[in-house]
Amino acid sequence: MAAETLSTTTDRRKAPVLDVTPPRPRGALEDPVWVKALVMAAGLGFLALFILLPLLAVFAEALRRGVGAYWEALVEPDAWSAIVLTLTVAAIAVPANLVFGVCAAWAIAKHRFPGKALLLTLIDLPFSVSPVISGLVYVLLFGAHGLLGPVLREYDIQIIFAVPGLVLATVFITFPFVARELIPLMQAQGNDEEEAAITLGASGWQTFSRVTLPNIKWGLLYGVLLCNARAMGEFGAVSVVSGHIRGETNTMPLHVEILYNEYNFVAAFAVASLLALLAIVTLVAKSLLELRYGAELAATRRH
Amino acid sequence: MAGFRLHGAAASLAVPFRAERSVIPGFGLTLGITVTYLTLIVLLPLAALVMRPYELGFSGFVAEVTEPRVLAALKLSFGMAFLGACINALFGLAVAWMLVRYDFWGKKVVDAIVDLPFALPTAVAGIALTALYAPNGWIGQWLEPLGIKVAFTPLGVLVALTFIGLPFVVRTVQPVMEDLDKELEEAAASLGATRLETFARVIFPTILPALLTGFALAFARAVGEYGSVIFIAGNMPMVSEIAPLLIIIKLEQFDYAGAAAIGTTMLGASFVLLLVINLLQRWTRRWAGI
Amino acid sequence: MSIQLTGITKRFGAFTAVDAVDLSIETGELMALLGPSGSGKTTLLRMIGGLEFADGGSLAIDGVDATVEEPHARGVGFVFQHYALFRHMTVFENVAFGLRVGKRKPKLPEQVIADRVHHLLELVQLRPLAQRYPNQLSGGQRQRVALARALATEPRVLLLDEPFGALDAKVRKELRRWLRDIHKGMGVTTVFVTHDQEEALELADRVCILHQGRIEQVGTPAEVYDMPASAFVCDFLGGGAKLPCTVLNGFADIAGLRVPISNRPPAPGPGIAYVRPHDIELLPGSEADAAAARVTAVQPVGPELRLDLDMGGQVVEAVLDRRTHGHVDLSPGTAVGVRLKRANVYGLGA
């Protein structure tokens, strides 16, 4: 038996502390078992402590008083209006950034022009700005004491502490997601297919819809997925512009905060569990996309 | 012909803005939409922020951001963000190493959940961490007898900021480790280097730029973090009050200029970090030969 | 259809890719644009196709100015170096694409499209693969799909960018002959880009040799091979050994030998001579009009015998017929007499 003959050479690994691979001689690039055990323990322990436990805590706390209490917290009118508002805001912000992302990627990936590097940096900007600042800038523009505050009051337009403010802050926060996914993808694909379509007589729109779009659809979905997760879950930025008016300007994350501050923990965690589910669904979909269409997605995998 | 493109791209940065006529249509339209949208959504509002502290004057601005409570908050935000990034650099390296080098059951799931802090809304993370580390929480109840208080102290801030920055190091180091040329290590081994020497002298220098990039990204993210922190921090002025929270407090008092002053300071720090990250990434690319 | 380029110039930033090129391509001609990488040949082809627009000069198709015309209005078919097949479409849909898009009114009936596509797939011998996707095809098959797709819109001019560049040697040879046949059958004006001189000389009616964005020479394969207009052209087309010489009236003095000049002779004075391996003759012993040389290496290659000869410090390569020289002792170190049949000679100033 192969394992038998090999065992003579595996003497040095006498203590199988954490045997994760079938026994075979240790190659030159393989770590000693104790190193492997240490690294695995550190890595898995760290992930368990910082990711798995918090996730479990959300569901455990939500169900602490049983399914009945959990359900009640979700169908309560304020919670329901928070859910509707969150969906509404995402339904505006995500398509807006989708259109922007596609336009930016078309201009940047398919054309030569000076100032491209600067434009790319500016598109990335919202990623490096604190969420609170993302909300703050709109208060400074549209708030009662903001730059345009007096003008808005005159025409009786409410932006801050109203839905438009929530949408703006969310758009700001999720601004780069789609563009960041598409630009490297479209750059990697080159212009050949588009040029071929054009020499064959296709119009610009035909070229985009029949040639480019089918090639980027998974990358687009990937970007939209991440964009949507952030749009629905954003807290800091919307917290600044919302005004926390129950049933009116409370998104789900803000509703979680209010319930929590009222010591209504079960209800807070119940709403939070919905958001956690959204996160899990997003991660699963994202992983499936990466597994299935990894080659068709852009190589950059961070944010 | 590839040479032409390269020359063209390099040289085009030097000439004044002039879009070359391209056979692929829609350049004007899409660039127009991009720039307009970028200006309206991002640039103008940020300009409004940067302009606002002018009403304080320079000395007023300095007074505002050096006020003890503000200074304490900035110190806390930056200090804990730095510590959190350090923890992430260490353990993130272990996680990345584990995911790239070892095979184990459930690896794909572990790989996927690394991204949870990106996907989980910060408020949810905040209350979950608080529930864990509160004196009667799952973890807090074991730490309490040892005299360790996590929730409602600066330590709680550190826990939240470590959580929020967790994926950055893993996700920047992981691809570089995957691309690591096996022959380099084999060469080192054949030249008689021990495993530790190979790691210290061959592997580590190669992944260092990526590690630093991940560190900087985690740091930048943690400095501005709000949602996951405020629940666990306790928010005691001078002790566990983070800078972003102070901005909100100032806004609630209608001290717009004061809020903008802190905001501008943090924005400035973000810019410096962004610059550092860009340089690091350029270094990574050159180092990895991508 | 004829194409007339006048003073065409293209710059990328500070780099001039194509520099004031004048070229006319006749109706029905098969023209090769030949040059090393960076010579501007692909840029020139892309400008003819309307994929790049000239910074200066003008371009006319059939006497009508087309300098700023959009690609589809020029009636050109373009075959890309890496084929640029639409990866999410079947072979059939790829070929049909040009018949479906554009401001075509009324739309072509499906039956007409299907007939035309099947006819083209017949032509490129890919009819059975109509429902395959590009990633299920070999390189040679992709190339033929790309060609069928370009021909579907019945272009007046067919443009091919390094059509055989990505293929292995055997497929290359087959496709070359096949392209030649298609060109003959359809009579469509064809321009192709290549860096392979053998390909250009074998396939084209006329060859245009480019160097650093300028045209060095245009002519039939025989003309450019026999009478290279410049040292660059001679070198690029396999010039052979490069030897210093003195140009005299009507002949060149190379290492004391009188050698006839085969190209247009430069002005008398010092020059550079190129002697091709086939133009070197070995003589038994030492004769009056032969130079002394020594064999340094010998290598039989198929029907040929390749020799490296040391001729007074200069290494020259000679190719002999193995059947006629097989019995002669040419092992390294053997002293031989060498005669040069002809040389291409250029003045040092040129």
Short mmCIF file of N, CA and C in Angstrom, two decimals, chain B residues 109-232:
data_model
loop_
_atom_site.label_atom_id
_atom_site.label_comp_id
_atom_site.label_asym_id
_atom_site.label_seq_id
_atom_site.Cartn_x
_atom_site.Cartn_y
_atom_site.Cartn_z
N VAL B 109 -16.00 28.07 2.73
CA VAL B 109 -16.89 28.83 3.60
C VAL B 109 -16.09 29.84 4.42
N VAL B 110 -14.97 29.36 4.95
CA VAL B 110 -14.12 30.26 5.73
C VAL B 110 -13.67 31.43 4.87
N ASP B 111 -13.27 31.11 3.64
CA ASP B 111 -12.83 32.16 2.71
C ASP B 111 -13.95 33.17 2.50
N ALA B 112 -15.17 32.67 2.36
CA ALA B 112 -16.28 33.58 2.07
C ALA B 112 -16.62 34.47 3.27
N ILE B 113 -16.58 33.89 4.49
CA ILE B 113 -17.03 34.71 5.62
C ILE B 113 -16.01 35.77 6.03
N VAL B 114 -14.80 35.69 5.49
CA VAL B 114 -13.84 36.75 5.76
C VAL B 114 -14.42 38.11 5.34
N ASP B 115 -15.25 38.09 4.32
CA ASP B 115 -15.81 39.34 3.81
C ASP B 115 -17.01 39.84 4.62
N LEU B 116 -17.39 39.10 5.65
CA LEU B 116 -18.59 39.51 6.39
C LEU B 116 -18.55 40.96 6.88
N PRO B 117 -17.43 41.42 7.43
CA PRO B 117 -17.43 42.83 7.88
C PRO B 117 -17.71 43.83 6.75
N PHE B 118 -17.45 43.44 5.49
CA PHE B 118 -17.82 44.30 4.37
C PHE B 118 -19.34 44.30 4.18
N ALA B 119 -19.94 43.14 4.39
CA ALA B 119 -21.34 42.97 4.03
C ALA B 119 -22.29 43.24 5.20
N LEU B 120 -21.84 42.98 6.41
CA LEU B 120 -22.72 43.15 7.56
C LEU B 120 -22.87 44.63 7.90
N PRO B 121 -24.10 45.13 7.95
CA PRO B 121 -24.29 46.55 8.30
C PRO B 121 -23.62 46.87 9.63
N THR B 122 -22.99 48.02 9.69
CA THR B 122 -22.16 48.33 10.86
C THR B 122 -22.98 48.38 12.14
N ALA B 123 -24.22 48.85 12.06
CA ALA B 123 -25.04 48.93 13.27
C ALA B 123 -25.28 47.54 13.83
N VAL B 124 -25.48 46.58 12.95
CA VAL B 124 -25.69 45.20 13.38
C VAL B 124 -24.43 44.68 14.07
N ALA B 125 -23.29 44.93 13.44
CA ALA B 125 -22.03 44.52 14.05
C ALA B 125 -21.88 45.17 15.41
N GLY B 126 -22.23 46.43 15.50
CA GLY B 126 -22.09 47.18 16.74
C GLY B 126 -22.88 46.56 17.88
N ILE B 127 -24.16 46.29 17.65
CA ILE B 127 -24.95 45.75 18.77
C ILE B 127 -24.56 44.30 19.06
N ALA B 128 -24.12 43.57 18.03
CA ALA B 128 -23.71 42.18 18.26
C ALA B 128 -22.45 42.14 19.12
N LEU B 129 -21.47 42.98 18.78
CA LEU B 129 -20.23 43.01 19.57
C LEU B 129 -20.52 43.45 21.00
N THR B 130 -21.44 44.41 21.15
CA THR B 130 -21.79 44.87 22.49
C THR B 130 -22.41 43.73 23.28
N ALA B 131 -23.30 42.99 22.63
CA ALA B 131 -23.94 41.87 23.32
C ALA B 131 -22.91 40.85 23.78
N LEU B 132 -21.85 40.67 22.98
CA LEU B 132 -20.82 39.69 23.33
C LEU B 132 -19.94 40.18 24.48
N TYR B 133 -19.61 41.47 24.43
CA TYR B 133 -18.57 41.95 25.35
C TYR B 133 -19.12 42.73 26.54
N ALA B 134 -20.44 42.91 26.60
CA ALA B 134 -21.02 43.56 27.78
C ALA B 134 -20.72 42.69 28.99
N PRO B 135 -20.68 43.29 30.20
CA PRO B 135 -20.28 42.52 31.40
C PRO B 135 -21.08 41.23 31.56
N ASN B 136 -22.33 41.20 31.08
CA ASN B 136 -23.10 39.96 31.20
C ASN B 136 -23.15 39.19 29.88
N GLY B 137 -22.35 39.60 28.91
CA GLY B 137 -22.40 38.99 27.58
C GLY B 137 -21.65 37.69 27.50
N TRP B 138 -21.74 37.02 26.33
CA TRP B 138 -21.13 35.72 26.13
C TRP B 138 -19.65 35.71 26.51
N ILE B 139 -18.94 36.74 26.06
CA ILE B 139 -17.50 36.78 26.34
C ILE B 139 -17.24 37.64 27.58
N GLY B 140 -18.00 38.72 27.69
CA GLY B 140 -17.79 39.67 28.78
C GLY B 140 -17.88 39.02 30.15
N GLN B 141 -18.78 38.05 30.32
CA GLN B 141 -18.96 37.44 31.64
C GLN B 141 -17.73 36.65 32.09
N TRP B 142 -16.91 36.22 31.13
CA TRP B 142 -15.68 35.51 31.49
C TRP B 142 -14.54 36.49 31.76
N LEU B 143 -14.62 37.65 31.13
CA LEU B 143 -13.55 38.63 31.32
C LEU B 143 -13.76 39.44 32.59
N GLU B 144 -15.03 39.64 32.93
CA GLU B 144 -15.38 40.45 34.09
C GLU B 144 -14.64 40.02 35.37
N PRO B 145 -14.66 38.70 35.71
CA PRO B 145 -13.95 38.28 36.94
C PRO B 145 -12.45 38.54 36.88
N LEU B 146 -11.91 38.61 35.65
CA LEU B 146 -10.48 38.87 35.51
C LEU B 146 -10.16 40.35 35.61
N GLY B 147 -11.21 41.14 35.77
CA GLY B 147 -11.01 42.59 35.89
C GLY B 147 -10.84 43.26 34.53
N ILE B 148 -11.17 42.55 33.45
CA ILE B 148 -11.04 43.15 32.12
C ILE B 148 -12.41 43.66 31.67
N LYS B 149 -12.50 44.92 31.43
CA LYS B 149 -13.74 45.48 30.91
C LYS B 149 -13.52 45.86 29.45
N VAL B 150 -14.36 45.34 28.57
CA VAL B 150 -14.20 45.64 27.15
C VAL B 150 -15.26 46.64 26.69
N ALA B 151 -16.52 46.25 26.85
CA ALA B 151 -17.58 47.14 26.41
C ALA B 151 -17.56 48.43 27.25
N PHE B 152 -17.89 49.53 26.59
CA PHE B 152 -17.99 50.85 27.22
C PHE B 152 -16.64 51.36 27.72
N THR B 153 -15.54 50.86 27.11
CA THR B 153 -14.19 51.38 27.41
C THR B 153 -13.46 51.53 26.07
N PRO B 154 -12.28 52.15 26.06
CA PRO B 154 -11.52 52.24 24.81
C PRO B 154 -11.23 50.86 24.22
N LEU B 155 -11.14 49.86 25.07
CA LEU B 155 -10.90 48.51 24.56
C LEU B 155 -12.04 48.05 23.64
N GLY B 156 -13.25 48.46 24.00
CA GLY B 156 -14.40 48.15 23.16
C GLY B 156 -14.26 48.78 21.77
N VAL B 157 -13.75 50.03 21.76
CA VAL B 157 -13.51 50.71 20.49
C VAL B 157 -12.54 49.88 19.65
N LEU B 158 -11.50 49.38 20.31
CA LEU B 158 -10.50 48.58 19.61
C LEU B 158 -11.13 47.31 19.01
N VAL B 159 -11.99 46.67 19.77
CA VAL B 159 -12.64 45.45 19.27
C VAL B 159 -13.44 45.77 18.00
N ALA B 160 -14.23 46.85 18.05
CA ALA B 160 -15.06 47.20 16.90
C ALA B 160 -14.19 47.55 15.69
N LEU B 161 -13.12 48.29 15.92
CA LEU B 161 -12.28 48.72 14.80
C LEU B 161 -11.47 47.55 14.22
N THR B 162 -11.17 46.57 15.06
CA THR B 162 -10.50 45.36 14.55
C THR B 162 -11.47 44.59 13.65
N PHE B 163 -12.72 44.48 14.12
CA PHE B 163 -13.73 43.79 13.32
C PHE B 163 -13.86 44.43 11.94
N ILE B 164 -13.98 45.75 11.93
CA ILE B 164 -14.32 46.45 10.69
C ILE B 164 -13.16 46.39 9.68
N GLY B 165 -11.93 46.25 10.19
CA GLY B 165 -10.79 46.25 9.26
C GLY B 165 -10.31 44.86 8.89
N LEU B 166 -10.99 43.85 9.43
CA LEU B 166 -10.51 42.48 9.28
C LEU B 166 -10.26 42.03 7.84
N PRO B 167 -11.17 42.27 6.91
CA PRO B 167 -10.96 41.69 5.57
C PRO B 167 -9.82 42.33 4.78
N PHE B 168 -9.45 43.56 5.11
CA PHE B 168 -8.54 44.29 4.23
C PHE B 168 -7.19 43.60 4.08
N VAL B 169 -6.57 43.23 5.21
CA VAL B 169 -5.25 42.61 5.12
C VAL B 169 -5.34 41.28 4.39
N VAL B 170 -6.35 40.48 4.77
CA VAL B 170 -6.50 39.16 4.13
C VAL B 170 -6.64 39.34 2.62
N ARG B 171 -7.52 40.25 2.21
CA ARG B 171 -7.82 40.36 0.79
C ARG B 171 -6.73 41.02 -0.04
N THR B 172 -5.83 41.76 0.59
CA THR B 172 -4.72 42.31 -0.20
C THR B 172 -3.53 41.34 -0.22
N VAL B 173 -3.34 40.61 0.89
CA VAL B 173 -2.18 39.71 0.96
C VAL B 173 -2.45 38.41 0.20
N GLN B 174 -3.68 37.94 0.28
CA GLN B 174 -4.04 36.65 -0.33
C GLN B 174 -3.63 36.51 -1.80
N PRO B 175 -4.03 37.46 -2.67
CA PRO B 175 -3.65 37.28 -4.09
C PRO B 175 -2.14 37.29 -4.30
N VAL B 176 -1.42 38.11 -3.55
CA VAL B 176 0.03 38.15 -3.73
C VAL B 176 0.65 36.81 -3.30
N MET B 177 0.12 36.24 -2.22
CA MET B 177 0.61 34.94 -1.78
C MET B 177 0.32 33.87 -2.83
N GLU B 178 -0.86 33.96 -3.44
CA GLU B 178 -1.22 32.97 -4.46
C GLU B 178 -0.27 33.06 -5.66
N ASP B 179 0.13 34.29 -5.99
CA ASP B 179 1.01 34.47 -7.16
C ASP B 179 2.47 34.19 -6.85
N LEU B 180 2.76 33.97 -5.57
CA LEU B 180 4.15 33.76 -5.17
C LEU B 180 4.75 32.62 -5.97
N ASP B 181 5.89 32.87 -6.57
CA ASP B 181 6.54 31.87 -7.40
C ASP B 181 7.11 30.75 -6.53
N LYS B 182 6.59 29.56 -6.71
CA LYS B 182 7.03 28.42 -5.90
C LYS B 182 8.53 28.17 -6.08
N GLU B 183 9.02 28.47 -7.28
CA GLU B 183 10.43 28.19 -7.56
C GLU B 183 11.37 28.99 -6.68
N LEU B 184 10.89 30.20 -6.28
CA LEU B 184 11.72 31.01 -5.39
C LEU B 184 11.99 30.26 -4.10
N GLU B 185 10.91 29.73 -3.54
CA GLU B 185 11.04 29.00 -2.27
C GLU B 185 11.85 27.74 -2.46
N GLU B 186 11.61 27.05 -3.57
CA GLU B 186 12.35 25.83 -3.83
C GLU B 186 13.84 26.13 -3.99
N ALA B 187 14.13 27.24 -4.65
CA ALA B 187 15.52 27.64 -4.81
C ALA B 187 16.14 27.89 -3.45
N ALA B 188 15.40 28.64 -2.59
CA ALA B 188 15.92 28.92 -1.25
C ALA B 188 16.16 27.62 -0.49
N ALA B 189 15.17 26.70 -0.59
CA ALA B 189 15.30 25.44 0.13
C ALA B 189 16.50 24.66 -0.40
N SER B 190 16.69 24.65 -1.72
CA SER B 190 17.79 23.88 -2.30
C SER B 190 19.14 24.50 -1.96
N LEU B 191 19.12 25.80 -1.63
CA LEU B 191 20.37 26.45 -1.24
C LEU B 191 20.64 26.27 0.24
N GLY B 192 19.76 25.52 0.90
CA GLY B 192 20.03 25.16 2.29
C GLY B 192 19.33 26.03 3.32
N ALA B 193 18.42 26.90 2.89
CA ALA B 193 17.72 27.74 3.85
C ALA B 193 16.70 26.91 4.62
N THR B 194 16.56 27.20 5.90
CA THR B 194 15.51 26.53 6.65
C THR B 194 14.18 27.17 6.27
N ARG B 195 13.11 26.52 6.72
CA ARG B 195 11.78 27.03 6.41
C ARG B 195 11.61 28.47 6.94
N LEU B 196 12.11 28.69 8.17
CA LEU B 196 11.97 30.01 8.78
C LEU B 196 12.78 31.05 8.00
N GLU B 197 13.99 30.66 7.60
CA GLU B 197 14.83 31.59 6.83
C GLU B 197 14.17 31.90 5.49
N THR B 198 13.60 30.87 4.88
CA THR B 198 12.91 31.09 3.61
C THR B 198 11.77 32.09 3.78
N PHE B 199 11.02 31.90 4.87
CA PHE B 199 9.91 32.82 5.10
C PHE B 199 10.43 34.24 5.33
N ALA B 200 11.42 34.35 6.21
CA ALA B 200 11.88 35.67 6.61
C ALA B 200 12.58 36.41 5.47
N ARG B 201 13.31 35.65 4.64
CA ARG B 201 14.15 36.33 3.65
C ARG B 201 13.58 36.32 2.24
N VAL B 202 12.69 35.38 1.97
CA VAL B 202 12.16 35.29 0.60
C VAL B 202 10.68 35.65 0.54
N ILE B 203 9.87 35.00 1.38
CA ILE B 203 8.43 35.20 1.29
C ILE B 203 8.01 36.54 1.86
N PHE B 204 8.45 36.81 3.09
CA PHE B 204 7.98 38.01 3.76
C PHE B 204 8.29 39.30 2.99
N PRO B 205 9.52 39.46 2.50
CA PRO B 205 9.80 40.69 1.74
C PRO B 205 8.90 40.84 0.51
N THR B 206 8.48 39.71 -0.07
CA THR B 206 7.64 39.79 -1.27
C THR B 206 6.22 40.24 -0.93
N ILE B 207 5.72 39.77 0.22
CA ILE B 207 4.34 40.14 0.55
C ILE B 207 4.26 41.40 1.40
N LEU B 208 5.42 41.93 1.79
CA LEU B 208 5.40 43.11 2.67
C LEU B 208 4.63 44.29 2.09
N PRO B 209 4.86 44.65 0.81
CA PRO B 209 4.09 45.79 0.29
C PRO B 209 2.58 45.57 0.38
N ALA B 210 2.14 44.36 0.06
CA ALA B 210 0.71 44.06 0.14
C ALA B 210 0.23 44.13 1.58
N LEU B 211 1.05 43.64 2.47
CA LEU B 211 0.68 43.66 3.89
C LEU B 211 0.52 45.10 4.37
N LEU B 212 1.46 45.94 3.98
CA LEU B 212 1.38 47.36 4.37
C LEU B 212 0.16 48.02 3.74
N THR B 213 -0.13 47.66 2.48
CA THR B 213 -1.32 48.22 1.83
C THR B 213 -2.57 47.83 2.59
N GLY B 214 -2.66 46.56 2.94
CA GLY B 214 -3.81 46.09 3.69
C GLY B 214 -3.90 46.79 5.04
N PHE B 215 -2.76 46.96 5.67
CA PHE B 215 -2.70 47.66 6.95
C PHE B 215 -3.25 49.08 6.79
N ALA B 216 -2.77 49.78 5.77
CA ALA B 216 -3.19 51.16 5.55
C ALA B 216 -4.69 51.24 5.24
N LEU B 217 -5.18 50.29 4.46
CA LEU B 217 -6.61 50.29 4.13
C LEU B 217 -7.45 50.05 5.39
N ALA B 218 -7.02 49.09 6.21
CA ALA B 218 -7.74 48.80 7.44
C ALA B 218 -7.70 50.01 8.37
N PHE B 219 -6.55 50.64 8.45
CA PHE B 219 -6.40 51.83 9.28
C PHE B 219 -7.33 52.94 8.80
N ALA B 220 -7.31 53.20 7.49
CA ALA B 220 -8.13 54.28 6.93
C ALA B 220 -9.61 54.03 7.19
N ARG B 221 -10.01 52.79 7.01
CA ARG B 221 -11.41 52.47 7.23
C ARG B 221 -11.78 52.67 8.70
N ALA B 222 -10.90 52.23 9.61
CA ALA B 222 -11.21 52.27 11.03
C ALA B 222 -11.26 53.71 11.56
N VAL B 223 -10.41 54.58 11.02
CA VAL B 223 -10.39 55.97 11.50
C VAL B 223 -11.76 56.61 11.37
N GLY B 224 -12.45 56.34 10.29
CA GLY B 224 -13.72 57.01 10.05
C GLY B 224 -14.92 56.23 10.54
N GLU B 225 -14.69 55.03 11.07
CA GLU B 225 -15.81 54.16 11.41
C GLU B 225 -16.69 54.76 12.51
N TYR B 226 -17.98 54.53 12.36
CA TYR B 226 -18.93 55.09 13.31
C TYR B 226 -19.88 54.02 13.84
N GLY B 227 -20.62 53.39 12.94
CA GLY B 227 -21.74 52.52 13.31
C GLY B 227 -21.40 51.40 14.27
N SER B 228 -20.30 50.70 14.01
CA SER B 228 -20.01 49.55 14.86
C SER B 228 -19.41 49.98 16.19
N VAL B 229 -18.96 51.23 16.27
CA VAL B 229 -18.24 51.66 17.48
C VAL B 229 -19.18 52.23 18.55
N ILE B 230 -20.16 53.02 18.10
CA ILE B 230 -20.87 53.83 19.11
C ILE B 230 -21.64 53.00 20.12
N PHE B 231 -22.04 51.78 19.73
CA PHE B 231 -22.79 50.97 20.70
C PHE B 231 -21.88 50.41 21.79
N ILE B 232 -20.69 50.00 21.40
CA ILE B 232 -19.79 49.32 22.32
C ILE B 232 -18.90 50.30 23.08
#
